[in-house]
Coordinates of N, CA, C and O in Angstrom, one line a residue:
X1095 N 0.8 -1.2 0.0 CA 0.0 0.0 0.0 C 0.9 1.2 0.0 O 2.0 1.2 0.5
X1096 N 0.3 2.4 -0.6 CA 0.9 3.5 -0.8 C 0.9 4.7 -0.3 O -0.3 4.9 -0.1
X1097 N 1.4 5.6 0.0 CA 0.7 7.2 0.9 C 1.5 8.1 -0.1 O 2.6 8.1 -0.6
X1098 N 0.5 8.9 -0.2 CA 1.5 10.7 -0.9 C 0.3 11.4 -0.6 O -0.5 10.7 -0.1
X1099 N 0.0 12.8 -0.8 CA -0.3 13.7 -0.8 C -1.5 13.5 -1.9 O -1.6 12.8 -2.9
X1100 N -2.6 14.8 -1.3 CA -3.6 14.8 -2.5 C -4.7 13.6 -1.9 O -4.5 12.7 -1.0
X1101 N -5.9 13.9 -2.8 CA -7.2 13.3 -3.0 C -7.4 12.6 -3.8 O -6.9 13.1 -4.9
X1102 N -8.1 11.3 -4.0 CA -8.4 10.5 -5.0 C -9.8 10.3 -5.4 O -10.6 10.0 -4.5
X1103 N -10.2 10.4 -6.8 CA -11.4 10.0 -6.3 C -11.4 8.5 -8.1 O -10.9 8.4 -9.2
X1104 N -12.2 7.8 -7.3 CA -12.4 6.6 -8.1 C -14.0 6.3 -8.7 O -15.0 6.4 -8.0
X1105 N -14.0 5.9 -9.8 CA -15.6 5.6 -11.1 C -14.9 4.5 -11.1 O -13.7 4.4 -11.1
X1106 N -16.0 3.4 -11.0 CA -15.8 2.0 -11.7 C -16.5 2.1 -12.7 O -17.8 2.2 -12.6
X1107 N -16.0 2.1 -13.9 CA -17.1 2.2 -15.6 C -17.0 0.4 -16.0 O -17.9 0.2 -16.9
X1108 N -16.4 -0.6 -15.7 CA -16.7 -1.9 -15.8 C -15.8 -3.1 -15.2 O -14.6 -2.9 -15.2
X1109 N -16.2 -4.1 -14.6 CA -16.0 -4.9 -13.9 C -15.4 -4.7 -12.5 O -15.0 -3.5 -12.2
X1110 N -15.1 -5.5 -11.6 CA -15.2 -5.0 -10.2 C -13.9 -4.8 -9.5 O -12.9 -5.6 -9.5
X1111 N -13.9 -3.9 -8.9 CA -12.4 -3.3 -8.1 C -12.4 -3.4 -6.7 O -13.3 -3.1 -6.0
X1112 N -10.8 -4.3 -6.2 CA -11.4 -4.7 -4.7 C -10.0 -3.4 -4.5 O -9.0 -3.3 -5.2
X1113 N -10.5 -2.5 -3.2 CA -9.8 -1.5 -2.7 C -9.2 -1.8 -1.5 O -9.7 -2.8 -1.1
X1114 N -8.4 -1.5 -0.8 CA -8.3 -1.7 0.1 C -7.8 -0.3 1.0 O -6.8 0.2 0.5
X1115 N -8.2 0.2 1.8 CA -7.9 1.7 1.9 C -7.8 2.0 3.5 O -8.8 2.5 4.0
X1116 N -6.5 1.6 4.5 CA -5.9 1.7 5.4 C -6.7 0.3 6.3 O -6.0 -0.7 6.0
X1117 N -7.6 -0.3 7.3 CA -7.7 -1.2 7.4 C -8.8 -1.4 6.8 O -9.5 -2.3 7.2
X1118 N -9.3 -0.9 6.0 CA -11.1 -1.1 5.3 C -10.3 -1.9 4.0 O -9.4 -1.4 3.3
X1119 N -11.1 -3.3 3.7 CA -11.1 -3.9 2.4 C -12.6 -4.3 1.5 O -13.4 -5.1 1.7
X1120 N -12.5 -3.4 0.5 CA -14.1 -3.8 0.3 C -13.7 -4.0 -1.4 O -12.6 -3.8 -1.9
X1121 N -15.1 -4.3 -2.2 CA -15.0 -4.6 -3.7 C -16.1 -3.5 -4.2 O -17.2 -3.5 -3.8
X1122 N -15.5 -2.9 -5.1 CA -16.6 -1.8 -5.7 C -17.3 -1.9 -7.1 O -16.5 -1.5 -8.0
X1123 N -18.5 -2.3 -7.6 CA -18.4 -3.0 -9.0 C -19.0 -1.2 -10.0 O -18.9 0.0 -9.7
X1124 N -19.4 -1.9 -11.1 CA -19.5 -0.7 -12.2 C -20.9 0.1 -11.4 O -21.9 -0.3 -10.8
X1125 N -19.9 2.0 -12.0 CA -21.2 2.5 -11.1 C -21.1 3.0 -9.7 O -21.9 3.7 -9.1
X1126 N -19.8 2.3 -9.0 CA -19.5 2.7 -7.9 C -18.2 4.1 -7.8 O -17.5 4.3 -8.8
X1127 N -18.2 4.9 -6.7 CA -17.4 6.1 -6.5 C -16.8 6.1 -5.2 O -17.3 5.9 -4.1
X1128 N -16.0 6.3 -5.2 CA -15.0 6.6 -3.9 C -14.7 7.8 -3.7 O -15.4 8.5 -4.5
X1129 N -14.0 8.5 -3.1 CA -13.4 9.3 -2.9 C -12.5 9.4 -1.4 O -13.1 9.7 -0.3
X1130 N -11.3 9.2 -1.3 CA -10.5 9.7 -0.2 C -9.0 10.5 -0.1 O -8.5 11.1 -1.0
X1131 N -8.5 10.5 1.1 CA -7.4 11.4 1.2 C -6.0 10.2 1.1 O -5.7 9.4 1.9
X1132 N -5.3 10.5 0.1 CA -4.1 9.7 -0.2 C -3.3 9.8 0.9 O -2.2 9.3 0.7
X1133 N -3.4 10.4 1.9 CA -2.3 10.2 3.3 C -2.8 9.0 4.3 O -2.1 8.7 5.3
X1134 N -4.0 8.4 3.8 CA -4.3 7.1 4.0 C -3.6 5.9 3.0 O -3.8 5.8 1.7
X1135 N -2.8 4.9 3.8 CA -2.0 3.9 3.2 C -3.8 3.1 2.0 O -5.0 2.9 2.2
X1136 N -2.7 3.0 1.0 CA -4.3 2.8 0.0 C -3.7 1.8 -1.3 O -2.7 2.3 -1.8
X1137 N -4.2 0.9 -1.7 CA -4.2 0.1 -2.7 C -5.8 -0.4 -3.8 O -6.8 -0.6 -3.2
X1138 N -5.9 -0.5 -4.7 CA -6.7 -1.0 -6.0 C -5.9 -2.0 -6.8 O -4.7 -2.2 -7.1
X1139 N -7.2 -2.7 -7.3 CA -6.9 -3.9 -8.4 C -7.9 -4.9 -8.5 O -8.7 -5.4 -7.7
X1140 N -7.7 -5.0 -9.9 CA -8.8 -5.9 -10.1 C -9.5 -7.2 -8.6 O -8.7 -7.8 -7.8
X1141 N -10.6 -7.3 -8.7 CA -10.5 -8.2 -7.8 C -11.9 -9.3 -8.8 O -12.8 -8.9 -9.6
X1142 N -11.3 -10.6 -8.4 CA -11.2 -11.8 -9.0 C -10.4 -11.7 -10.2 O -9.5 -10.9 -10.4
X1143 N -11.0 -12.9 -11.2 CA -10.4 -13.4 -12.6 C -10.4 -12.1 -13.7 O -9.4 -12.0 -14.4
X1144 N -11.5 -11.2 -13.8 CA -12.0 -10.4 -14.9 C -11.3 -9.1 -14.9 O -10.6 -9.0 -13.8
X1145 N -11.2 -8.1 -15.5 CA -10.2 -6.8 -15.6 C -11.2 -6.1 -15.2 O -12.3 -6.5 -14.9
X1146 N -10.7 -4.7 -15.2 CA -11.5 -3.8 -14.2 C -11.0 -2.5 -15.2 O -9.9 -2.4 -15.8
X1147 N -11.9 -1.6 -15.2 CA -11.9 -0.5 -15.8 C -12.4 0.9 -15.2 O -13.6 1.3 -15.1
X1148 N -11.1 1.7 -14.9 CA -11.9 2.6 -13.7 C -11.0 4.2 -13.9 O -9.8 4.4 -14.0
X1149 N -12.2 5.1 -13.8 CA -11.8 6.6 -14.5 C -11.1 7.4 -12.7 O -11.9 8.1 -12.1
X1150 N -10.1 7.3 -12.2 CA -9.1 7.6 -11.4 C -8.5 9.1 -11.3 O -7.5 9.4 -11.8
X1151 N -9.3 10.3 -10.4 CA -8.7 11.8 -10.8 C -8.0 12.0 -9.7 O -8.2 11.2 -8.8
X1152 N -6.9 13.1 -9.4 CA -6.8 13.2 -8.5 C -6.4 15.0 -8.1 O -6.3 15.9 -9.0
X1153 N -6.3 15.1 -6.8 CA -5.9 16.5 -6.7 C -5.1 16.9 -6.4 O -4.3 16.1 -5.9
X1154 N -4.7 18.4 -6.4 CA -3.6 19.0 -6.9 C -2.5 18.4 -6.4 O -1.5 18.0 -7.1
X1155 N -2.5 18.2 -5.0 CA -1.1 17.4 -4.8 C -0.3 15.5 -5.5 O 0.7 14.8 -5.5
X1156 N -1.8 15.4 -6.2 CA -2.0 13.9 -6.3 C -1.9 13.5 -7.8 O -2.7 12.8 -8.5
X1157 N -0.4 14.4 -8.4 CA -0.3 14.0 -9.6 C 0.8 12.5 -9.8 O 0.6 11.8 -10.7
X1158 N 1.6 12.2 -9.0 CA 2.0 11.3 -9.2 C 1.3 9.9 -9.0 O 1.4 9.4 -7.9
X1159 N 0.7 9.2 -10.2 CA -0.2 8.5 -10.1 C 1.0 7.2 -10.1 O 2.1 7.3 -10.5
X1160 N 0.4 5.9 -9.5 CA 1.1 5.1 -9.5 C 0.5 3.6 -10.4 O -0.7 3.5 -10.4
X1161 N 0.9 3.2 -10.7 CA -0.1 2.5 -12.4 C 0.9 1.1 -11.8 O 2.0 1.0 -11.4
X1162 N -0.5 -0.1 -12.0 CA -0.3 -1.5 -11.9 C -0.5 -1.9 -13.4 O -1.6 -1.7 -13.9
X1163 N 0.8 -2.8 -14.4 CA 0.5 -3.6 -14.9 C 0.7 -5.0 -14.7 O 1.3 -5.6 -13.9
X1164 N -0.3 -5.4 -15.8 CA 0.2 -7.3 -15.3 C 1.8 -7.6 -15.8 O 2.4 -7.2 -16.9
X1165 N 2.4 -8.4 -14.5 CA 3.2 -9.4 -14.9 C 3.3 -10.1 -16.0 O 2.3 -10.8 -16.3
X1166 N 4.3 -10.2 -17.0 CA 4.6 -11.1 -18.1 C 5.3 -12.2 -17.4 O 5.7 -13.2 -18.0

C-alpha cells in the first residue's frame, strides 16, 4: 500500500475493483465512487479473474499516479 499527498477520487465504468484503503477492504463494481485522502496507506486492483476499468482523478497534490500492470 501507498501514501502521498492529494485526494483521490475513483468511477468504476466496468467490472469490479477490490480496494483496500488503510484497514477497510471492500470490492466496488461498475457505477460505484469513492473518494478519499491519499495520506491514507491505500491500494486497488482488479478483484477476481476479470479486468476492471476505472476513471481515477486526483488533486492538486496527487499528480503522481502510481499505475499496476500485469506481470509477463
Amino acid at each position: 500500500m501507498r501514501t502521498h499527498p492529494g485526494h483521490e477520487w475513483l468511477y468504476v465504468l466496468r467490472g469490479r475493483l477490490r480496494v483496500r484503503l488503510g484497514d477497510q477492504d471492500f470490492v466496488m463494481g461498475a457505477g460505484e465512487a469513492a473518494e478519499f485522502d491519499c495520506r491514507t496507506p491505500h491500494w486497488s486492483g482488479a478483484a477476481g479473474r476479470g479486468g476492471v476499468e476505472v476513471l481515477s482523478l486526483f488533486g492538486r497534490q496527487g499528480e503522481r499516479i502510481h499505475l499496476r500492470t500485469p506481470r509477463r
